[in-house]
C-alpha positions as a printed Julia matrix, in Angstrom:
167×3 Matrix{Float64}:
 -21.29  -72.57   11.17
 -24.4   -73.03   13.25
 -22.23  -73.69   16.28
 -20.2   -70.55   15.63
 -23.31  -68.42   15.23
 -24.82  -69.9    18.38
 -21.7   -69.11   20.36
 -21.76  -65.5    19.14
 -25.39  -65.16   20.26
 -24.66  -66.89   23.59
 -21.7   -64.66   24.39
 -23.64  -61.56   23.44
 -21.38  -60.57   20.59
 -24.44  -60.22   18.37
 -27.16  -57.81   19.51
 -24.85  -56.46   22.16
 -25.51  -52.83   22.87
 -22.65  -50.74   21.71
 -20.83  -49.05   24.54
 -21.6   -45.38   24.82
 -18.8   -43.26   23.49
 -16.81  -41.57   26.17
 -17.5   -37.89   26.3
 -14.41  -36.08   25.18
 -14.08  -32.55   26.39
 -14.13  -30.04   23.58
 -11.95  -27.03   23.81
 -13.43  -23.97   22.2
 -11.0   -22.07   20.02
  -9.94  -18.77   21.49
 -12.22  -15.97   20.48
 -10.7   -13.06   18.68
 -12.52   -9.81   18.93
 -13.62   -8.87   15.45
 -12.47   -5.48   14.37
 -15.55   -3.55   13.36
 -15.67   -2.62    9.73
 -15.53    1.1     9.16
 -18.94    2.5     8.36
 -18.73    4.7     5.3
 -20.22    8.11    5.87
 -22.97    9.44    3.66
 -21.25   12.11    1.6
 -22.71   14.45   -0.98
 -21.46   14.47   -4.56
 -19.21   17.49   -3.93
 -17.45   15.87   -0.95
 -14.53   13.53   -0.65
 -15.22   10.34    1.32
 -12.59    9.14    3.81
 -13.15    5.65    5.25
 -10.92    3.75    7.66
  -8.96    5.47   10.38
 -11.3     8.43    9.7
 -14.92    8.08    8.63
 -15.56   11.54    7.33
 -16.78   13.64    4.43
 -14.58   16.56    3.43
 -14.74   19.47    1.04
 -12.62   22.52    0.25
 -11.96   24.53    3.4
 -13.41   28.03    3.64
  -9.93   29.53    4.11
  -8.76   27.56    1.1
  -4.98   27.33    1.08
  -4.88   24.96   -1.86
  -2.08   24.88   -4.38
  -2.82   23.49   -7.83
  -0.44   23.42  -10.74
  -0.24   21.93  -14.2
   3.18   22.37  -15.7
   4.01   20.55  -18.89
   3.07   16.93  -18.27
   2.96   17.21  -14.46
  -0.16   17.8   -12.39
   0.61   18.66   -8.78
  -2.23   19.59   -6.41
  -2.46   20.12   -2.68
  -5.98   20.82   -1.42
  -6.95   21.92    2.09
 -10.13   20.05    3.0
 -12.5    20.5     5.93
 -14.38   17.49    7.31
 -16.9    17.09   10.1
 -14.23   16.15   12.64
 -10.84   16.94   11.07
  -9.11   19.07    8.48
  -6.98   17.35    5.86
  -4.5    18.04    3.11
  -5.06   16.02   -0.06
  -2.03   15.59   -2.32
  -2.43   14.52   -5.95
   0.63   14.02   -8.11
   0.56   12.87  -11.7
   3.48   12.68  -14.08
   2.38   12.07  -17.64
  -0.62   14.37  -17.56
  -1.91   15.1   -21.05
  -5.34   16.61  -20.59
  -8.78   16.28  -19.11
 -11.33   13.57  -19.79
  -8.7    10.92  -19.07
  -8.46    8.42  -16.23
  -4.93    8.06  -14.88
  -3.97    4.93  -12.95
  -0.97    4.54  -10.66
  -0.81    8.16   -9.55
   0.37    9.34   -6.16
  -2.4    10.18   -3.7
  -1.77   11.14   -0.08
  -3.82   12.48    2.81
  -2.35   14.32    5.79
  -4.4    15.0     8.91
  -3.95   18.74    9.32
  -3.41   19.04   13.1
  -1.27   15.97   13.89
   0.53   15.7    10.57
  -0.24   11.97   10.29
   0.25   10.9     6.69
  -1.32    8.15    4.56
   0.08    7.37    1.1
  -1.38    5.45   -1.86
  -0.46    1.82   -2.24
   0.49    0.87   -5.0
  -1.11    3.86   -6.65
  -4.33    5.73   -6.96
  -6.76    6.5    -9.72
  -7.51   10.07  -10.79
 -10.01   11.15  -13.39
  -9.41   14.73  -14.47
 -12.61   16.42  -15.63
 -11.76   20.11  -15.67
 -10.23   21.35  -18.92
  -7.6    23.2   -16.9
  -6.71   20.12  -14.8
  -8.2    21.67  -11.67
 -11.02   19.23  -10.9
 -11.92   15.59  -11.12
 -12.39   12.48   -9.04
 -10.03   10.28   -7.07
 -10.08    6.76   -5.64
  -7.21    5.25   -3.67
  -6.34    2.9    -0.82
  -3.82    4.53    1.49
  -1.39    3.11    4.06
  -0.09    4.88    7.13
   3.35    6.46    6.62
   3.99    8.45    9.81
   3.42   11.62   11.75
   1.95   10.4    15.01
   3.69    8.81   18.01
   1.65    5.59   17.68
   0.77    4.46   14.17
  -2.86    3.47   13.68
  -3.51   -0.06   12.48
  -6.27    0.98   10.11
  -5.61    2.24    6.62
  -7.58    4.9     4.82
  -9.62    4.8     1.63
 -10.37    8.02   -0.17
 -12.86    8.5    -2.99
 -14.95   11.24   -4.48
 -14.59   14.54   -6.22
 -11.89   17.18   -5.83
 -11.5    20.67   -7.19
  -9.04   23.46   -6.91
 -10.53   26.76   -5.84
């Protein structure tokens, strides 16, 4: 054993400096430009907030061409809204309406940009809280996906939340 240990020391197998590791080139992963998150606008309590393809606050247009109807158990509203940069049509459709003070889940919510006609539709459904006793006001919250209306579809969806009211 002594002879074996001595031969290891003599050949340099013990206390031999470890060879430096060969530098291996590192390949950086391709960088993907991060899509900036939409910055929600600061809306007042009487405005509807639109975040995504539009970042805008909207309220009933001065030349209000809204249509609001409650017939039996169906609430069907179309509101013309004016934002800072665009005009919009907000569509709210609820089958199974049975009064105010109720939150309805799974309703149809859609937003159409007034000039181009581009349309976003709720996926898989929106939430409406009806506060007016006549079914003509409340709040809405929905995530919307692009449906059509422009030559090139935008890649960004649209979230809508806030209050609505029929004039």
